[in-house]
PDB file of C-alpha atoms in Angstrom:
ATOM      1  CA  MET A 255     115.762  86.375  98.779  1.00 82.00           C
ATOM      2  CA  SER A 256     115.409  89.471  96.598  1.00 96.00           C
ATOM      3  CA  ARG A 257     112.167  91.431  96.756  1.00 98.00           C
ATOM      4  CA  VAL A 258     110.654  92.755  93.517  1.00 98.00           C
ATOM      5  CA  LEU A 259     107.774  95.188  93.108  1.00 98.00           C
ATOM      6  CA  VAL A 260     105.910  95.185  89.787  1.00 98.00           C
ATOM      7  CA  THR A 261     103.768  98.256  89.221  1.00 98.00           C
ATOM      8  CA  GLY A 262     101.109  98.193  86.528  1.00 98.00           C
ATOM      9  CA  ALA A 263     100.690  94.480  87.205  1.00 98.00           C
ATOM     10  CA  GLY A 264      97.224  94.451  85.661  1.00 96.00           C
ATOM     11  CA  GLY A 265      98.418  95.437  82.192  1.00 96.00           C
ATOM     12  CA  MET A 266      99.669  93.311  79.312  1.00 96.00           C
ATOM     13  CA  LEU A 267     103.347  93.565  80.204  1.00 97.00           C
ATOM     14  CA  GLY A 268     102.630  93.561  83.936  1.00 98.00           C
ATOM     15  CA  HIS A 269     100.779  90.251  83.671  1.00 96.00           C
ATOM     16  CA  ASP A 270     103.747  88.682  81.919  1.00 96.00           C
ATOM     17  CA  LEU A 271     106.232  90.121  84.389  1.00 98.00           C
ATOM     18  CA  VAL A 272     104.341  88.614  87.292  1.00 97.00           C
ATOM     19  CA  ALA A 273     104.178  85.242  85.488  1.00 96.00           C
ATOM     20  CA  VAL A 274     107.926  85.221  84.807  1.00 97.00           C
ATOM     21  CA  LEU A 275     108.756  86.268  88.360  1.00 97.00           C
ATOM     22  CA  ALA A 276     106.342  83.747  89.905  1.00 96.00           C
ATOM     23  CA  ALA A 277     108.440  80.937  88.439  1.00 95.00           C
ATOM     24  CA  ARG A 278     111.413  82.123  90.494  1.00 95.00           C
ATOM     25  CA  PRO A 279     111.387  80.653  94.031  1.00 95.00           C
ATOM     26  CA  ASP A 280     114.350  82.854  94.939  1.00 95.00           C
ATOM     27  CA  LEU A 281     112.292  86.021  94.511  1.00 96.00           C
ATOM     28  CA  LYS A 282     109.542  87.540  96.615  1.00 97.00           C
ATOM     29  CA  VAL A 283     107.158  89.378  94.300  1.00 98.00           C
ATOM     30  CA  THR A 284     104.673  92.146  95.015  1.00 98.00           C
ATOM     31  CA  ALA A 285     102.220  92.744  92.156  1.00 98.00           C
ATOM     32  CA  ALA A 286     100.575  96.170  92.310  1.00 98.00           C
ATOM     33  CA  THR A 287      97.760  96.961  89.897  1.00 97.00           C
ATOM     34  CA  ARG A 288      96.404 100.449  89.218  1.00 95.00           C
ATOM     35  CA  ALA A 289      93.771  99.824  91.893  1.00 97.00           C
ATOM     36  CA  ASP A 290      96.521  98.940  94.377  1.00 97.00           C
ATOM     37  CA  LEU A 291      98.867 101.829  93.642  1.00 98.00           C
ATOM     38  CA  ASP A 292      98.451 105.291  92.148  1.00 97.00           C
ATOM     39  CA  ILE A 293     101.996 106.275  91.239  1.00 98.00           C
ATOM     40  CA  THR A 294     100.943 109.916  90.866  1.00 98.00           C
ATOM     41  CA  ASP A 295     100.607 109.987  94.676  1.00 98.00           C
ATOM     42  CA  PRO A 296     104.129 110.543  96.117  1.00 98.00           C
ATOM     43  CA  ALA A 297     103.248 109.125  99.538  1.00 98.00           C
ATOM     44  CA  ALA A 298     101.667 106.026  98.016  1.00 98.00           C
ATOM     45  CA  ALA A 299     104.724 105.501  95.823  1.00 98.00           C
ATOM     46  CA  ARG A 300     107.031 105.789  98.815  1.00 98.00           C
ATOM     47  CA  ASN A 301     105.002 103.329 100.866  1.00 98.00           C
ATOM     48  CA  ALA A 302     104.807 100.850  97.996  1.00 98.00           C
ATOM     49  CA  VAL A 303     108.521 100.657  97.230  1.00 98.00           C
ATOM     50  CA  THR A 304     109.653 100.380 100.848  1.00 97.00           C
ATOM     51  CA  GLY A 305     111.108  96.972 101.630  1.00 97.00           C
ATOM     52  CA  HIS A 306     111.923  96.029  98.033  1.00 98.00           C
ATOM     53  CA  ASP A 307     115.248  95.598  96.286  1.00 98.00           C
ATOM     54  CA  VAL A 308     114.092  96.429  92.771  1.00 98.00           C
ATOM     55  CA  VAL A 309     111.015  98.036  91.224  1.00 98.00           C
ATOM     56  CA  ILE A 310     109.930  97.276  87.652  1.00 98.00           C
ATOM     57  CA  ASN A 311     107.529  99.992  86.566  1.00 98.00           C
ATOM     58  CA  ALA A 312     105.038  98.852  83.946  1.00 98.00           C
ATOM     59  CA  ALA A 313     102.409 101.363  85.037  1.00 98.00           C
ATOM     60  CA  ALA A 314     101.633 103.819  82.268  1.00 97.00           C
ATOM     61  CA  TRP A 315      99.094 105.951  80.461  1.00 97.00           C
ATOM     62  CA  ALA A 316      99.016 103.840  77.304  1.00 96.00           C
ATOM     63  CA  ASN A 317      96.434 105.710  75.194  1.00 96.00           C
ATOM     64  CA  VAL A 318      98.712 107.384  72.666  1.00 97.00           C
ATOM     65  CA  ASP A 319      95.969 109.247  70.819  1.00 97.00           C
ATOM     66  CA  GLY A 320      94.214 110.191  74.054  1.00 98.00           C
ATOM     67  CA  ALA A 321      97.378 111.872  75.273  1.00 98.00           C
ATOM     68  CA  GLU A 322      97.034 114.495  72.531  1.00 98.00           C
ATOM     69  CA  THR A 323      93.981 115.992  74.202  1.00 97.00           C
ATOM     70  CA  ASN A 324      94.918 115.007  77.771  1.00 98.00           C
ATOM     71  CA  GLU A 325      98.649 115.692  77.823  1.00 98.00           C
ATOM     72  CA  ALA A 326      98.698 116.848  81.441  1.00 98.00           C
ATOM     73  CA  ALA A 327      96.936 113.685  82.615  1.00 98.00           C
ATOM     74  CA  ALA A 328      99.196 111.453  80.515  1.00 98.00           C
ATOM     75  CA  THR A 329     102.341 113.186  81.754  1.00 98.00           C
ATOM     76  CA  ALA A 330     101.124 112.949  85.338  1.00 98.00           C
ATOM     77  CA  VAL A 331     101.424 109.167  85.025  1.00 98.00           C
ATOM     78  CA  ASN A 332     104.221 108.711  82.483  1.00 98.00           C
ATOM     79  CA  GLY A 333     106.374 111.549  83.770  1.00 98.00           C
ATOM     80  CA  GLU A 334     105.559 112.778  87.259  1.00 98.00           C
ATOM     81  CA  GLY A 335     104.471 109.345  88.461  1.00 98.00           C
ATOM     82  CA  VAL A 336     107.814 107.923  87.361  1.00 98.00           C
ATOM     83  CA  ALA A 337     109.558 110.752  89.208  1.00 98.00           C
ATOM     84  CA  ASN A 338     107.641 109.789  92.357  1.00 98.00           C
ATOM     85  CA  LEU A 339     108.837 106.193  92.071  1.00 98.00           C
ATOM     86  CA  ALA A 340     112.400 107.298  91.314  1.00 98.00           C
ATOM     87  CA  ALA A 341     112.482 109.627  94.330  1.00 98.00           C
ATOM     88  CA  ALA A 342     111.135 106.871  96.561  1.00 98.00           C
ATOM     89  CA  CYS A 343     113.705 104.412  95.247  1.00 98.00           C
ATOM     90  CA  ALA A 344     116.501 106.947  95.709  1.00 98.00           C
ATOM     91  CA  ALA A 345     115.558 107.433  99.348  1.00 96.00           C
ATOM     92  CA  ASP A 346     115.928 103.712 100.099  1.00 95.00           C
ATOM     93  CA  GLY A 347     118.684 102.664  97.669  1.00 96.00           C
ATOM     94  CA  ILE A 348     116.291 100.639  95.535  1.00 98.00           C
ATOM     95  CA  ARG A 349     116.945  99.900  91.870  1.00 98.00           C
ATOM     96  CA  LEU A 350     114.290 101.020  89.392  1.00 98.00           C
ATOM     97  CA  ILE A 351     113.643  99.610  85.924  1.00 98.00           C
ATOM     98  CA  GLN A 352     111.426 102.013  83.995  1.00 98.00           C
ATOM     99  CA  VAL A 353     109.667 100.837  80.822  1.00 98.00           C
ATOM    100  CA  SER A 354     109.725 103.592  78.207  1.00 98.00           C
ATOM    101  CA  THR A 355     109.075 103.927  74.497  1.00 98.00           C
ATOM    102  CA  ASP A 356     110.554 104.506  71.066  1.00 98.00           C
ATOM    103  CA  TYR A 357     108.254 107.539  70.861  1.00 98.00           C
ATOM    104  CA  VAL A 358     110.821 109.646  72.720  1.00 98.00           C
ATOM    105  CA  LEU A 359     112.761 109.631  69.412  1.00 98.00           C
ATOM    106  CA  ALA A 360     111.981 111.588  66.269  1.00 97.00           C
ATOM    107  CA  GLY A 361     111.354 108.510  64.159  1.00 97.00           C
ATOM    108  CA  ASN A 362     112.863 109.933  60.981  1.00 96.00           C
ATOM    109  CA  ALA A 363     116.129 107.983  60.850  1.00 97.00           C
ATOM    110  CA  HIS A 364     117.130 105.336  58.314  1.00 95.00           C
ATOM    111  CA  THR A 365     119.386 103.186  60.510  1.00 98.00           C
ATOM    112  CA  PRO A 366     118.664 101.766  63.988  1.00 98.00           C
ATOM    113  CA  TYR A 367     118.692 104.316  66.794  1.00 98.00           C
ATOM    114  CA  PRO A 368     121.490 103.734  69.332  1.00 98.00           C
ATOM    115  CA  GLU A 369     120.702 104.055  73.011  1.00 98.00           C
ATOM    116  CA  ASP A 370     122.391 107.458  73.188  1.00 98.00           C
ATOM    117  CA  ALA A 371     120.539 108.962  70.207  1.00 98.00           C
ATOM    118  CA  PRO A 372     119.192 112.487  70.820  1.00 98.00           C
ATOM    119  CA  THR A 373     115.564 112.512  71.934  1.00 98.00           C
ATOM    120  CA  ALA A 374     112.952 114.471  69.980  1.00 98.00           C
ATOM    121  CA  PRO A 375     109.408 113.207  70.643  1.00 97.00           C
ATOM    122  CA  VAL A 376     106.812 114.063  68.013  1.00 95.00           C
ATOM    123  CA  ASN A 377     103.682 113.545  70.117  1.00 98.00           C
ATOM    124  CA  ALA A 378     102.329 114.177  73.604  1.00 98.00           C
ATOM    125  CA  TYR A 379     102.740 110.577  74.688  1.00 98.00           C
ATOM    126  CA  GLY A 380     106.440 110.671  73.815  1.00 98.00           C
ATOM    127  CA  ARG A 381     106.921 113.972  75.607  1.00 98.00           C
ATOM    128  CA  GLY A 382     105.406 112.564  78.777  1.00 98.00           C
ATOM    129  CA  LYS A 383     107.508 109.417  78.642  1.00 98.00           C
ATOM    130  CA  LEU A 384     110.618 111.539  78.157  1.00 98.00           C
ATOM    131  CA  VAL A 385     109.811 113.377  81.393  1.00 98.00           C
ATOM    132  CA  GLY A 386     109.880 109.973  83.077  1.00 98.00           C
ATOM    133  CA  GLU A 387     113.192 109.021  81.476  1.00 98.00           C
ATOM    134  CA  GLU A 388     114.771 112.289  82.581  1.00 98.00           C
ATOM    135  CA  ALA A 389     113.534 111.799  86.140  1.00 98.00           C
ATOM    136  CA  VAL A 390     115.178 108.375  86.339  1.00 98.00           C
ATOM    137  CA  ALA A 391     118.461 109.745  84.990  1.00 98.00           C
ATOM    138  CA  ARG A 392     118.397 112.710  87.389  1.00 98.00           C
ATOM    139  CA  LEU A 393     117.283 110.966  90.572  1.00 98.00           C
ATOM    140  CA  LEU A 394     118.872 107.518  90.081  1.00 98.00           C
ATOM    141  CA  PRO A 395     122.134 108.053  88.203  1.00 98.00           C
ATOM    142  CA  ASP A 396     123.642 104.880  89.683  1.00 98.00           C
ATOM    143  CA  THR A 397     120.604 102.628  90.153  1.00 98.00           C
ATOM    144  CA  GLY A 398     118.140 103.657  87.439  1.00 98.00           C
ATOM    145  CA  TYR A 399     117.443 101.725  84.240  1.00 98.00           C
ATOM    146  CA  VAL A 400     115.275 102.823  81.310  1.00 98.00           C
ATOM    147  CA  VAL A 401     114.173 100.138  78.847  1.00 98.00           C
ATOM    148  CA  ARG A 402     112.547 101.485  75.686  1.00 98.00           C
ATOM    149  CA  THR A 403     110.183  99.159  73.894  1.00 98.00           C
ATOM    150  CA  ALA A 404     107.783  99.380  70.948  1.00 98.00           C
ATOM    151  CA  TRP A 405     105.073  97.567  69.007  1.00 98.00           C
ATOM    152  CA  LEU A 406     104.159  95.352  71.965  1.00 97.00           C
ATOM    153  CA  TYR A 407     101.684  92.503  71.606  1.00 96.00           C
ATOM    154  CA  GLY A 408     100.708  89.823  74.087  1.00 95.00           C
ATOM    155  CA  ALA A 409      97.978  87.776  75.695  1.00 92.00           C
ATOM    156  CA  HIS A 410      96.635  90.183  78.289  1.00 92.00           C
ATOM    157  CA  GLY A 411      95.705  93.432  76.621  1.00 90.00           C
ATOM    158  CA  PRO A 412      94.611  95.170  73.434  1.00 92.00           C
ATOM    159  CA  ASN A 413      97.277  95.083  70.738  1.00 95.00           C
ATOM    160  CA  PHE A 414      97.744  95.079  66.979  1.00 96.00           C
ATOM    161  CA  VAL A 415      98.063  91.311  66.505  1.00 96.00           C
ATOM    162  CA  ALA A 416      94.887  90.546  68.428  1.00 95.00           C
ATOM    163  CA  THR A 417      93.055  93.341  66.602  1.00 95.00           C
ATOM    164  CA  MET A 418      94.056  92.052  63.169  1.00 96.00           C
ATOM    165  CA  LEU A 419      92.871  88.546  63.953  1.00 95.00           C
ATOM    166  CA  ARG A 420      89.613  89.840  65.377  1.00 94.00           C
ATOM    167  CA  LEU A 421      89.024  91.932  62.258  1.00 96.00           C
ATOM    168  CA  ALA A 422      89.753  88.865  60.139  1.00 95.00           C
ATOM    169  CA  THR A 423      86.452  87.426  61.343  1.00 93.00           C
ATOM    170  CA  GLN A 424      84.605  90.544  60.169  1.00 95.00           C
ATOM    171  CA  HIS A 425      86.236  91.504  56.843  1.00 96.00           C
ATOM    172  CA  GLU A 426      87.521  89.613  53.833  1.00 96.00           C
ATOM    173  CA  HIS A 427      90.369  92.078  53.253  1.00 98.00           C
ATOM    174  CA  LEU A 428      92.233  94.439  55.555  1.00 98.00           C
ATOM    175  CA  ASP A 429      94.251  97.468  54.449  1.00 98.00           C
ATOM    176  CA  VAL A 430      97.341  97.906  56.660  1.00 98.00           C
ATOM    177  CA  VAL A 431      99.987 100.619  56.503  1.00 98.00           C
ATOM    178  CA  ASP A 432     103.282  99.632  54.921  1.00 98.00           C
ATOM    179  CA  ASP A 433     105.260 102.845  55.464  1.00 97.00           C
ATOM    180  CA  GLN A 434     105.920 102.644  59.215  1.00 97.00           C
ATOM    181  CA  HIS A 435     108.924 100.506  60.164  1.00 98.00           C
ATOM    182  CA  GLY A 436     109.460  98.965  63.564  1.00 98.00           C
ATOM    183  CA  GLN A 437     110.148  95.894  65.672  1.00 98.00           C
ATOM    184  CA  PRO A 438     107.142  93.853  66.848  1.00 98.00           C
ATOM    185  CA  THR A 439     107.909  92.698  70.384  1.00 98.00           C
ATOM    186  CA  TRP A 440     106.238  89.894  72.329  1.00 97.00           C
ATOM    187  CA  SER A 441     105.462  91.166  75.820  1.00 97.00           C
ATOM    188  CA  TYR A 442     106.400  87.832  77.431  1.00 96.00           C
ATOM    189  CA  ALA A 443     109.852  87.884  75.813  1.00 97.00           C
ATOM    190  CA  LEU A 444     110.325  91.448  77.026  1.00 98.00           C
ATOM    191  CA  ALA A 445     109.227  90.432  80.521  1.00 98.00           C
ATOM    192  CA  GLU A 446     111.875  87.705  80.580  1.00 97.00           C
ATOM    193  CA  ARG A 447     114.536  90.195  79.547  1.00 98.00           C
ATOM    194  CA  LEU A 448     113.447  92.765  82.140  1.00 98.00           C
ATOM    195  CA  VAL A 449     113.732  90.148  84.872  1.00 98.00           C
ATOM    196  CA  ALA A 450     117.180  89.176  83.581  1.00 97.00           C
ATOM    197  CA  LEU A 451     118.172  92.840  83.708  1.00 98.00           C
ATOM    198  CA  ALA A 452     116.912  93.045  87.282  1.00 98.00           C
ATOM    199  CA  ASP A 453     119.111  90.067  88.165  1.00 97.00           C
ATOM    200  CA  ALA A 454     122.123  91.684  86.502  1.00 97.00           C
ATOM    201  CA  ALA A 455     121.429  94.998  88.205  1.00 97.00           C
ATOM    202  CA  LEU A 456     121.195  93.397  91.645  1.00 96.00           C
ATOM    203  CA  ALA A 457     124.421  91.495  90.983  1.00 95.00           C
ATOM    204  CA  GLY A 458     126.197  94.696  89.939  1.00 95.00           C
ATOM    205  CA  HIS A 459     126.767  93.474  86.371  1.00 94.00           C
ATOM    206  CA  ALA A 460     124.511  95.934  84.521  1.00 97.00           C
ATOM    207  CA  LYS A 461     125.392  99.593  84.251  1.00 97.00           C
ATOM    208  CA  PRO A 462     122.519 102.017  84.778  1.00 98.00           C
ATOM    209  CA  GLY A 463     121.106 103.974  81.874  1.00 98.00           C
ATOM    210  CA  ILE A 464     119.155 103.309  78.702  1.00 98.00           C
ATOM    211  CA  TYR A 465     118.542  99.907  77.112  1.00 98.00           C
ATOM    212  CA  HIS A 466     116.440  99.097  74.063  1.00 98.00           C
ATOM    213  CA  GLY A 467     113.958  96.299  74.701  1.00 98.00           C
ATOM    214  CA  THR A 468     112.615  95.481  71.248  1.00 98.00           C
ATOM    215  CA  CYS A 469     112.939  92.351  69.171  1.00 98.00           C
ATOM    216  CA  ALA A 470     115.660  92.230  66.525  1.00 98.00           C
ATOM    217  CA  GLY A 471     115.082  92.800  62.825  1.00 98.00           C
ATOM    218  CA  GLN A 472     112.377  95.026  61.434  1.00 98.00           C
ATOM    219  CA  THR A 473     109.147  95.005  59.447  1.00 98.00           C
ATOM    220  CA  THR A 474     106.079  97.148  58.841  1.00 98.00           C
ATOM    221  CA  TRP A 475     102.567  96.868  60.232  1.00 98.00           C
ATOM    222  CA  TYR A 476     101.659  95.293  56.899  1.00 98.00           C
ATOM    223  CA  GLY A 477     104.448  92.740  57.279  1.00 98.00           C
ATOM    224  CA  LEU A 478     103.409  91.946  60.837  1.00 98.00           C
ATOM    225  CA  ALA A 479      99.770  91.493  59.850  1.00 98.00           C
ATOM    226  CA  ARG A 480     100.721  89.087  57.046  1.00 98.00           C
ATOM    227  CA  ALA A 481     102.951  87.085  59.400  1.00 98.00           C
ATOM    228  CA  ALA A 482     100.213  86.871  62.020  1.00 97.00           C
ATOM    229  CA  PHE A 483      97.673  85.731  59.440  1.00 97.00           C
ATOM    230  CA  ALA A 484     100.024  83.026  58.192  1.00 96.00           C
ATOM    231  CA  LEU A 485     100.632  81.698  61.698  1.00 95.00           C
ATOM    232  CA  ALA A 486      96.906  81.735  62.424  1.00 94.00           C
ATOM    233  CA  GLY A 487      96.206  79.628  59.342  1.00 94.00           C
ATOM    234  CA  LEU A 488      94.698  82.516  57.391  1.00 96.00           C
ATOM    235  CA  ASP A 489      95.547  83.682  53.876  1.00 98.00           C
ATOM    236  CA  PRO A 490      98.147  86.486  54.152  1.00 98.00           C
ATOM    237  CA  ASP A 491      96.985  87.876  50.810  1.00 98.00           C
ATOM    238  CA  ARG A 492      93.867  89.085  52.572  1.00 98.00           C
ATOM    239  CA  ILE A 493      96.161  91.855  53.894  1.00 98.00           C
ATOM    240  CA  ARG A 494      96.647  94.735  51.454  1.00 98.00           C
ATOM    241  CA  PRO A 495      99.320  97.453  51.791  1.00 98.00           C
ATOM    242  CA  THR A 496      98.384 101.091  52.177  1.00 98.00           C
ATOM    243  CA  THR A 497      99.942 104.346  53.426  1.00 97.00           C
ATOM    244  CA  SER A 498      99.661 106.228  56.701  1.00 96.00           C
ATOM    245  CA  ASP A 499      97.964 109.227  55.108  1.00 94.00           C
ATOM    246  CA  ARG A 500      94.943 107.005  54.466  1.00 94.00           C
ATOM    247  CA  TYR A 501      94.489 106.558  58.221  1.00 88.00           C
ATOM    248  CA  PRO A 502      95.194 109.886  59.986  1.00 91.00           C
ATOM    249  CA  ARG A 503      95.451 109.664  63.779  1.00 93.00           C
ATOM    250  CA  PRO A 504      95.412 112.401  66.445  1.00 95.00           C
ATOM    251  CA  ALA A 505      98.985 111.517  67.473  1.00 95.00           C
ATOM    252  CA  THR A 506     101.803 111.547  64.929  1.00 94.00           C
ATOM    253  CA  ARG A 507     103.391 108.121  64.518  1.00 94.00           C
ATOM    254  CA  PRO A 508     107.130 107.809  63.809  1.00 93.00           C
ATOM    255  CA  ALA A 509     107.890 106.453  60.365  1.00 96.00           C
ATOM    256  CA  TYR A 510     110.992 104.625  61.622  1.00 97.00           C
ATOM    257  CA  SER A 511     111.004 103.037  65.078  1.00 95.00           C
ATOM    258  CA  VAL A 512     113.909 100.617  64.703  1.00 98.00           C
ATOM    259  CA  LEU A 513     116.185 100.523  67.753  1.00 98.00           C
ATOM    260  CA  GLY A 514     119.741  99.290  68.234  1.00 98.00           C
ATOM    261  CA  HIS A 515     120.590  96.903  71.081  1.00 98.00           C
ATOM    262  CA  SER A 516     124.294  97.238  71.777  1.00 96.00           C
ATOM    263  CA  ARG A 517     124.073  97.869  75.532  1.00 97.00           C
ATOM    264  CA  TRP A 518     122.813  94.388  76.405  1.00 97.00           C
ATOM    265  CA  ALA A 519     126.209  92.828  75.703  1.00 94.00           C
ATOM    266  CA  ALA A 520     127.876  95.034  78.317  1.00 90.00           C
ATOM    267  CA  ALA A 521     125.422  93.668  80.888  1.00 92.00           C
ATOM    268  CA  GLY A 522     126.254  90.106  79.861  1.00 93.00           C
ATOM    269  CA  LEU A 523     122.808  89.619  78.362  1.00 96.00           C
ATOM    270  CA  PRO A 524     121.733  88.807  74.799  1.00 94.00           C
ATOM    271  CA  PRO A 525     119.304  91.115  73.020  1.00 93.00           C
ATOM    272  CA  LEU A 526     115.755  89.942  72.400  1.00 97.00           C
ATOM    273  CA  PRO A 527     115.228  87.432  69.572  1.00 97.00           C
ATOM    274  CA  ASP A 528     114.252  88.254  66.005  1.00 98.00           C
ATOM    275  CA  TRP A 529     110.702  89.586  65.805  1.00 98.00           C
ATOM    276  CA  HIS A 530     109.431  86.770  63.577  1.00 98.00           C
ATOM    277  CA  SER A 531     110.851  83.968  65.709  1.00 97.00           C
ATOM    278  CA  ALA A 532     109.309  85.606  68.776  1.00 97.00           C
ATOM    279  CA  LEU A 533     105.958  85.799  66.991  1.00 97.00           C
ATOM    280  CA  VAL A 534     106.202  82.088  66.189  1.00 96.00           C
ATOM    281  CA  ASP A 535     106.969  81.364  69.842  1.00 95.00           C
ATOM    282  CA  ALA A 536     103.990  83.457  70.910  1.00 95.00           C
ATOM    283  CA  PHE A 537     101.626  81.516  68.658  1.00 94.00           C
ATOM    284  CA  HIS A 538     103.026  78.180  69.844  1.00 91.00           C
ATOM    285  CA  SER A 539     103.291  78.949  73.544  1.00 87.00           C
ATOM    286  CA  PRO A 540     101.713  76.274  75.810  1.00 79.00           C
ATOM    287  CA  ALA A 541      98.620  78.398  76.414  1.00 67.00           C
ATOM    288  CA  PRO A 542      98.047  80.608  73.338  1.00 64.00           C
ATOM    289  CA  PRO A 543      95.810  83.584  74.087  1.00 65.00           C
ATOM    290  CA  ALA A 544      92.246  83.186  72.895  1.00 62.00           C
ATOM    291  CA  PRO A 545      92.427  85.980  70.265  1.00 69.00           C
ATOM    292  CA  TRP A 546      94.996  83.913  68.363  1.00 67.00           C
ATOM    293  CA  LYS A 547      92.839  80.797  68.125  1.00 61.00           C
ATOM    294  CA  VAL A 548      91.048  81.845  64.979  1.00 52.00           C
ATOM    295  CA  ALA A 549      91.906  79.150  62.428  1.00 44.00           C
TER     296      ALA A 549
END
């Protein structure tokens, strides 16, 4: 029986990881929330990983704008905390799957970024996550996996889809930016793929390194909002397109966050599904999250 540690188990992705893993009787799962484990404490990280075969790290400083004024604190979690986990895993021969972000890239391309694209983060959050990626590559060259994701939404945390549907109850029309391109990704679908990667890693079928864990295809925030409205039984024309300069944020957002997925095939795994089909699945899952029950 393989033993899996999920860090950040109280977050949106962490919740889904624990749910996916709980359905596997062949796995013994340890779910560590922020209250259970502070990954910025090296000794705590070492104690937590001991006795496991694989660690999936979903613990993160997730406040992108807050990182601009608290870069040291954000990097302590997203960079140095990851290094603590990687060092602990290296000491015991444990595989580590680190969840990272598209924000480590410049976001100014016009075609999907391959996994080996040069990194060039444009905000503090991305810089901190890159520190974490580099720690995994340095300390776990043979047993470390980095999975970059983006535009996550799900049932167990704040996210764009839930926010749009909440705002729909307060405003007749919503202006949403139509000049940022990316890949909306259902956190549950990503959780399933991370667990599949853990299986492949333990079986020796998946090479270490960088993978891109986003749904296929691409759209804009405007396109995602319209799709979510349609699935919720709302009029998509209540969403109006606008530009990013109308909504300045402390942290620069990449204009193009579309990622390529070629490395999954080498691990014998398919990439995630198309973003729209995943959104449909999310809305029609057996227990839809309450924020989506608006129609």
